[in-house]
mmCIF file of C-alpha atoms and ligand atoms in Angstrom:
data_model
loop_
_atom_site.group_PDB
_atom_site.id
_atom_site.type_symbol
_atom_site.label_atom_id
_atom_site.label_comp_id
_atom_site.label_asym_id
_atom_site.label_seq_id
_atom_site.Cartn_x
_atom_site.Cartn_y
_atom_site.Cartn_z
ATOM 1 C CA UNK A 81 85.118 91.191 97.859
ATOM 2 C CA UNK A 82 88.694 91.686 96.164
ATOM 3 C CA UNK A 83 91.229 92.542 98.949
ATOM 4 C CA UNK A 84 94.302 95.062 98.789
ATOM 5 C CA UNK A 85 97.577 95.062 100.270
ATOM 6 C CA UNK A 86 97.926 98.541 102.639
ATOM 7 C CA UNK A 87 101.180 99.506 104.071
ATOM 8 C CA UNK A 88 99.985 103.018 105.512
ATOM 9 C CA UNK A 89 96.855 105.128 106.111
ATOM 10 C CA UNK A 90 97.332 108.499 107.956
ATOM 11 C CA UNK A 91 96.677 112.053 107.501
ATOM 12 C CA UNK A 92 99.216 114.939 106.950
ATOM 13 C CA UNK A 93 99.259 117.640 104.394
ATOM 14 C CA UNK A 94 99.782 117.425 100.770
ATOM 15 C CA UNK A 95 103.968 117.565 100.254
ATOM 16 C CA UNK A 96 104.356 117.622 96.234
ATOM 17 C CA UNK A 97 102.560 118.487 93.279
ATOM 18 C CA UNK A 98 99.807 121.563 92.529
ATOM 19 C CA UNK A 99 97.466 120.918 95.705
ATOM 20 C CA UNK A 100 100.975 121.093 98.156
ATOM 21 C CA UNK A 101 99.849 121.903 101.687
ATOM 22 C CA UNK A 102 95.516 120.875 101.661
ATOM 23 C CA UNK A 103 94.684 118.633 104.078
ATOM 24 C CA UNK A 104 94.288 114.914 103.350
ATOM 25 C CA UNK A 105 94.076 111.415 104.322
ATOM 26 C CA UNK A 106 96.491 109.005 102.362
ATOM 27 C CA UNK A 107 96.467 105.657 101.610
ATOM 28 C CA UNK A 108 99.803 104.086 100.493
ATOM 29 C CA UNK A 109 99.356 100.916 99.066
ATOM 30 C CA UNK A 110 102.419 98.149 98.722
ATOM 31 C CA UNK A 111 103.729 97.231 95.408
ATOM 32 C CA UNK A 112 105.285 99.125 92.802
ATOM 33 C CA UNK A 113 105.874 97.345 88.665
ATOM 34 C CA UNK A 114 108.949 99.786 88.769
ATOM 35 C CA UNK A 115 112.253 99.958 90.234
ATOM 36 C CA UNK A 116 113.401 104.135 90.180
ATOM 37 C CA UNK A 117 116.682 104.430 91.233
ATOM 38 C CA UNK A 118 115.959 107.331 93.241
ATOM 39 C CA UNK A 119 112.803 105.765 95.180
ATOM 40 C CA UNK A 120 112.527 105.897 98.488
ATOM 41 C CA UNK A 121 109.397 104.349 99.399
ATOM 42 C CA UNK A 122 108.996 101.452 101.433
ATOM 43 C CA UNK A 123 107.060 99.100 99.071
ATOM 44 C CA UNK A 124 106.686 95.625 100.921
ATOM 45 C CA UNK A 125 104.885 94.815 104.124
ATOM 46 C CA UNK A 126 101.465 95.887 104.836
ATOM 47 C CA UNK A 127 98.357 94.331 105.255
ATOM 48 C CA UNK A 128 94.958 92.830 103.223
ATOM 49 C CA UNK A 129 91.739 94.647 103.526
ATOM 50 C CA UNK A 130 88.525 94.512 101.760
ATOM 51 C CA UNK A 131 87.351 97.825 100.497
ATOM 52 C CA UNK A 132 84.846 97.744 103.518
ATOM 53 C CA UNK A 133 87.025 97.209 106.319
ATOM 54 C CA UNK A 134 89.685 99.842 104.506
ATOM 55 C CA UNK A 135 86.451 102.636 104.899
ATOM 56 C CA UNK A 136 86.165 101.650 108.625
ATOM 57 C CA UNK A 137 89.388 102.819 109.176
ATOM 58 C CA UNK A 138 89.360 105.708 107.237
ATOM 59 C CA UNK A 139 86.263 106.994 108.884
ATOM 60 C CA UNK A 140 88.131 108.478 112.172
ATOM 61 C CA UNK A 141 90.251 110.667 109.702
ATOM 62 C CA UNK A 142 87.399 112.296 108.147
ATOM 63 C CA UNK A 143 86.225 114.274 111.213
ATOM 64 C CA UNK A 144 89.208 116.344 110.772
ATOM 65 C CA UNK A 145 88.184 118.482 107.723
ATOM 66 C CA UNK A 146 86.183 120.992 109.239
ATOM 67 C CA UNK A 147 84.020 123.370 106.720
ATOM 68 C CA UNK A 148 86.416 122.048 103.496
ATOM 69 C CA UNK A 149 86.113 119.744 100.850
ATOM 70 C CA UNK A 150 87.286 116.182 102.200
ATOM 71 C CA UNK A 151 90.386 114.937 99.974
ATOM 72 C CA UNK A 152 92.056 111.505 100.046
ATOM 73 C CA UNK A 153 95.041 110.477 97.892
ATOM 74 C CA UNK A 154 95.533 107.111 97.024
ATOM 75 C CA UNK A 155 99.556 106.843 96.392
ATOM 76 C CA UNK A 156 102.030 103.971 96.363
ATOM 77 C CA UNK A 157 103.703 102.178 95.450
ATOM 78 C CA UNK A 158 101.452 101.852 92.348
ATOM 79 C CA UNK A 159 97.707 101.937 93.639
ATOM 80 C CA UNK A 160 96.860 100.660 89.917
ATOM 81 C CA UNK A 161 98.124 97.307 90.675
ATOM 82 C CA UNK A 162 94.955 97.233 92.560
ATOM 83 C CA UNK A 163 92.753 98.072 90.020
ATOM 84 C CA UNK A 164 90.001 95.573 91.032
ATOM 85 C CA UNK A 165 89.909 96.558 94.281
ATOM 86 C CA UNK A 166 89.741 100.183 93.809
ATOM 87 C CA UNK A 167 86.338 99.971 91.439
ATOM 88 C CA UNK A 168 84.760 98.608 94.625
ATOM 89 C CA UNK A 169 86.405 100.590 96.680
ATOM 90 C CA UNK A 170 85.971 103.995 95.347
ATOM 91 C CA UNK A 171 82.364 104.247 95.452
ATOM 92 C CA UNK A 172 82.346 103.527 98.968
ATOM 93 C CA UNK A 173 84.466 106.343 99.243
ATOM 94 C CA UNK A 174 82.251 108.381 97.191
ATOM 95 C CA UNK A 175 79.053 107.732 99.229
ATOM 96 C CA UNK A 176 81.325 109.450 102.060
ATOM 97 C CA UNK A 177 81.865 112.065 100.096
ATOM 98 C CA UNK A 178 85.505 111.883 99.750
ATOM 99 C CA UNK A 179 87.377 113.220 96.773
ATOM 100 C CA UNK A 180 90.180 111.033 95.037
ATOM 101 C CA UNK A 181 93.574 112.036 94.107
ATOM 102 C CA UNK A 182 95.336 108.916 92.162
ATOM 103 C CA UNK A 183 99.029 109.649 92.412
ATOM 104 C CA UNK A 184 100.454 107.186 89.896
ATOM 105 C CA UNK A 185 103.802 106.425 87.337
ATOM 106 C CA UNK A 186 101.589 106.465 84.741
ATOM 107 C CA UNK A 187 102.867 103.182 82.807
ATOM 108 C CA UNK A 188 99.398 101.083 83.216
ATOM 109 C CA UNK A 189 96.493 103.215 81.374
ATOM 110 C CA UNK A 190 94.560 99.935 80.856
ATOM 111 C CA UNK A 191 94.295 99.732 84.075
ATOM 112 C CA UNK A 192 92.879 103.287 84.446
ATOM 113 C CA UNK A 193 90.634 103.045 82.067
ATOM 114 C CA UNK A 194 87.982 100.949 84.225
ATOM 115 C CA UNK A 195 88.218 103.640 87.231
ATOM 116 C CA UNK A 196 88.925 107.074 85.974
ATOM 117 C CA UNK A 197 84.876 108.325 86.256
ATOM 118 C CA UNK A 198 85.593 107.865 90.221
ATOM 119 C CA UNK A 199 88.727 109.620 90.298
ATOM 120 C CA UNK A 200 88.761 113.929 90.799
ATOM 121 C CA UNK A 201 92.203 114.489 90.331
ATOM 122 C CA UNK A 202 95.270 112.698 88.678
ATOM 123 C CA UNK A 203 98.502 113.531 89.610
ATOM 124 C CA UNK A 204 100.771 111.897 86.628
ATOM 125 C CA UNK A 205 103.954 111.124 86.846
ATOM 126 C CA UNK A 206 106.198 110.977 83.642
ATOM 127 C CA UNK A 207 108.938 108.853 84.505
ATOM 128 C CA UNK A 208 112.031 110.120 82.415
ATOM 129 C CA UNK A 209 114.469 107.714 81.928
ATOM 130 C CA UNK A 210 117.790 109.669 82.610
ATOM 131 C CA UNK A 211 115.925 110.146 86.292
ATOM 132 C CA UNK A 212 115.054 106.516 86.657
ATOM 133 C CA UNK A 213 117.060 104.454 84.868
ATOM 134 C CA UNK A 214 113.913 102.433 84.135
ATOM 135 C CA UNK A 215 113.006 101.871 80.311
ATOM 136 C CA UNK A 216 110.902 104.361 78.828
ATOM 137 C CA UNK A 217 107.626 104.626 79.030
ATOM 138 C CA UNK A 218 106.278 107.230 76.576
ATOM 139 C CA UNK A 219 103.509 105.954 74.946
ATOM 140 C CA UNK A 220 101.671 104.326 78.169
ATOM 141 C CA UNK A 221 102.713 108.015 79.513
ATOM 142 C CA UNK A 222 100.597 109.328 76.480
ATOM 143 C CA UNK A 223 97.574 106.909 76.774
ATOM 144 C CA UNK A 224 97.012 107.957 80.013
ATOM 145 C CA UNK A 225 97.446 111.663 79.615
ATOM 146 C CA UNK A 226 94.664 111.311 77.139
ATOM 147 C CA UNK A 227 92.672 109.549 78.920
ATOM 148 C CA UNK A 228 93.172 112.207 81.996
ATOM 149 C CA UNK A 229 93.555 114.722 80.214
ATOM 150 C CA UNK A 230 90.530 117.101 82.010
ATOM 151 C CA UNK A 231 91.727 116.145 85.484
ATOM 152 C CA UNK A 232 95.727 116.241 85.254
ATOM 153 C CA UNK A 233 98.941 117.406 85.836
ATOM 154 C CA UNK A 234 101.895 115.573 85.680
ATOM 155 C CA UNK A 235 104.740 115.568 87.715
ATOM 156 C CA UNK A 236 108.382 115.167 86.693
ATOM 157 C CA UNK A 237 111.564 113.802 88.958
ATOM 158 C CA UNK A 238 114.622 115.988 88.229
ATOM 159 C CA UNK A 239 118.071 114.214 89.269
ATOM 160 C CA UNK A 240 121.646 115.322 88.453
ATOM 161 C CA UNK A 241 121.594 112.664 86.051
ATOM 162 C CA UNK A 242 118.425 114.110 84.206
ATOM 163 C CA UNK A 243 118.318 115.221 80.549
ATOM 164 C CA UNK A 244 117.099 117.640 78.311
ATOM 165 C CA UNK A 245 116.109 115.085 75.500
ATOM 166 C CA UNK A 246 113.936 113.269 78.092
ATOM 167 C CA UNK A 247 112.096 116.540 79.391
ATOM 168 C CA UNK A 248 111.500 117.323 75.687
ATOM 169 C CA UNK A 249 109.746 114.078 74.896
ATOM 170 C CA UNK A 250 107.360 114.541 77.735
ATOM 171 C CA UNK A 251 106.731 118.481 76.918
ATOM 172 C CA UNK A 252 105.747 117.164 73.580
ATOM 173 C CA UNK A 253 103.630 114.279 74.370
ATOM 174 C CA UNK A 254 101.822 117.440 76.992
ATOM 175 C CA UNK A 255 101.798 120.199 74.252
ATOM 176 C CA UNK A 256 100.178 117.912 71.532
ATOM 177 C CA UNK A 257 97.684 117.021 74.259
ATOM 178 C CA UNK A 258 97.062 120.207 76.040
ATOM 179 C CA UNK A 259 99.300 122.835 76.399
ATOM 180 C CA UNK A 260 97.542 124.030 79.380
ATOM 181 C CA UNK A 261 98.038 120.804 81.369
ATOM 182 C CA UNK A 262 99.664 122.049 84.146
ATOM 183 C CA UNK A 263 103.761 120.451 84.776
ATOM 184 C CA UNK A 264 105.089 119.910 88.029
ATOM 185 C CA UNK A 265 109.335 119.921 87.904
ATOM 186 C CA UNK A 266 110.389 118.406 90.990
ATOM 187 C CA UNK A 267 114.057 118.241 92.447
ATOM 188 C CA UNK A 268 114.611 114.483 93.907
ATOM 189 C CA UNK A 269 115.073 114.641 97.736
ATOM 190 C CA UNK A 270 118.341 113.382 98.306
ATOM 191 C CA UNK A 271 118.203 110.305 101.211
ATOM 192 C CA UNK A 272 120.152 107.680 102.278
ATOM 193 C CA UNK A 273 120.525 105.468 99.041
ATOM 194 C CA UNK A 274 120.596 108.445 96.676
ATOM 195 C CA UNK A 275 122.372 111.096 97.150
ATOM 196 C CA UNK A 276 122.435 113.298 93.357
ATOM 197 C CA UNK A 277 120.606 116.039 93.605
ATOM 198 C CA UNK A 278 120.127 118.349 90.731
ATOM 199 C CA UNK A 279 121.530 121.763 90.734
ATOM 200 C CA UNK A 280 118.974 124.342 91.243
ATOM 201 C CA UNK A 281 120.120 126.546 87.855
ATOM 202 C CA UNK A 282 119.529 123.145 85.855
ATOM 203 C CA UNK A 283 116.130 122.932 87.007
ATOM 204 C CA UNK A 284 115.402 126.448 86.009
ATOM 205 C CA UNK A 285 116.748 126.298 82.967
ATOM 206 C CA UNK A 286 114.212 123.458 82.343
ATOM 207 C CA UNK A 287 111.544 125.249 83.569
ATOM 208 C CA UNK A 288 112.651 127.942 81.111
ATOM 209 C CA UNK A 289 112.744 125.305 78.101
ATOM 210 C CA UNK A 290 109.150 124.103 79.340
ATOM 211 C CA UNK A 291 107.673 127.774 79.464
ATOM 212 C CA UNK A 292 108.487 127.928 75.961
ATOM 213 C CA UNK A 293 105.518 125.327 74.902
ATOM 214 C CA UNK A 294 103.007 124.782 78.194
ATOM 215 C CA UNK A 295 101.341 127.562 80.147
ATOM 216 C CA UNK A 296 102.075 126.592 83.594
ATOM 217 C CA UNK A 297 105.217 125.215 85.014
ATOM 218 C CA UNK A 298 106.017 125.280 88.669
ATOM 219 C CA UNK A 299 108.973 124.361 90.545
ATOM 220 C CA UNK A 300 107.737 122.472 93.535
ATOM 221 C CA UNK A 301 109.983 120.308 95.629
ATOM 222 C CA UNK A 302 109.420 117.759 98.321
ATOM 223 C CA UNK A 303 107.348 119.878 100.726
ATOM 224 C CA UNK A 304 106.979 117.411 103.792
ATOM 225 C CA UNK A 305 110.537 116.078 103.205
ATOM 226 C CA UNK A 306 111.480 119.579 104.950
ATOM 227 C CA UNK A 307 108.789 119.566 107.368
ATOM 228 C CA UNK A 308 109.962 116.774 108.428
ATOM 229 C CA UNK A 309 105.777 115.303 108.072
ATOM 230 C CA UNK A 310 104.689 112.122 106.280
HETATM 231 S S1 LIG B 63 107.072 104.499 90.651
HETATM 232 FE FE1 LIG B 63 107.163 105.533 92.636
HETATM 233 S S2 LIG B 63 106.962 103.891 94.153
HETATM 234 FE FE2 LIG B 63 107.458 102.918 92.179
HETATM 235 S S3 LIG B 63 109.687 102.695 92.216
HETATM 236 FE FE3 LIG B 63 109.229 104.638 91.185
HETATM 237 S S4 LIG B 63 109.296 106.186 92.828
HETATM 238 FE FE4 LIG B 63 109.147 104.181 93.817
#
């Protein structure tokens, strides 16, 4: 059985995206193909499990749920990076019942391709590359949208250093793809290591330029940051 490397499994509430504040277990794996300047994930150490032992432990998390839906997000890092692992490990999963959130950057839809039937929901990051300072990835970004497109939203990092030319490329790549696709503008967290923070007019006034070509555009920040949760 392939093995992955783990760094955390816990439960907490949902702190970003559409679905902020449902109950879920998460599974961060280690490893990440990028390097975003304004990351602030922990992306070595961890362990190796095999898709059976990882269920094991998930098990004990499970009883939590009560009369809902049971939700587990697989997050990073870059869970893709552990592609073969998750098409054994997602069934098991499924047999449990579970349903799968893949948070992901988006850049490897290859790699999505062989396990997007046993995924519910895709949250999608776009990485801009005025947020980064990472290349660009826009047409991995649009492969994948396409090949998510019935299950997404995607999620954009706003910085001080972000720019209207970059949030236009990915509004396009959306609109010509869906203009219902839900997007997800989220101001960066400042921490530690990175400190610029966008001004809150700047990310209206992209939600504003958005509006003008997609349906549905939130402003969602960081929710557990401020609750101080996982
Ligand atoms: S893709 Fe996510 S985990 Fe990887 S470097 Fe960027 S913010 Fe960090």
């Amino acid at each position: 059985m392939e093995k992955a490397k783990v760094s955390e499994l816990f439960s907490s509430i949902q702190g970003e995206g559409l679905y902020v504040g449902r109950k879920e277990i998460f599974i961060r794996f280690s490893g990440c193909n990028l390097r975003c300047v304004f990351c602030d994930v922990n992306k070595k150490g961890g362990k190796f499990y095999t898709g059976r032992e990882l269920v094991e432990k998930v098990h004990p998390h499970t009883n939590t749920f009560g009369m809902g839906a049971k939700w587990l997000t697989l997050t990073g890092g870059e869970p893709l990076l552990w592609c073969d692992f998750l098409k054994e490990f997602l069934p098991l999963l499924k047999d449990r019942e579970l349903k799968i959130v893949l948070e992901t950057n988006g850049t490897m839809p290859e790699k999505f391709r062989n396990i997007k039937d046993l995924v519910d929901i895709v949250a999608l990051d776009f990485k801009l590359p005025s947020s980064t300072q990472e290349k660009p990835f826009w047409s991995q970004h649009r492969q994948f949208l396409n090949l998510a497109k019935d299950k997404s939203f995607v999620k954009v990092v706003i910085t001080a250093k972000t720019i209207s030319g970059d949030l236009k490329k990915a509004i396009k790549i959306i609109s010509e793809i869906n203009q219902e696709i839900p997007l997800v503008l989220q101001p960066v967290t400042p921490h530690k290591k990175f400190k610029a923070a966008p001004p809150i007019e700047k990310v209206l006034k992209f939600q504003q330029q958005a509006l003008k070509f997609l349906t549905d555009v939130r402003v969602i920040p960081q929710v557990h940051k401020f609750l101080k949760l996982k």
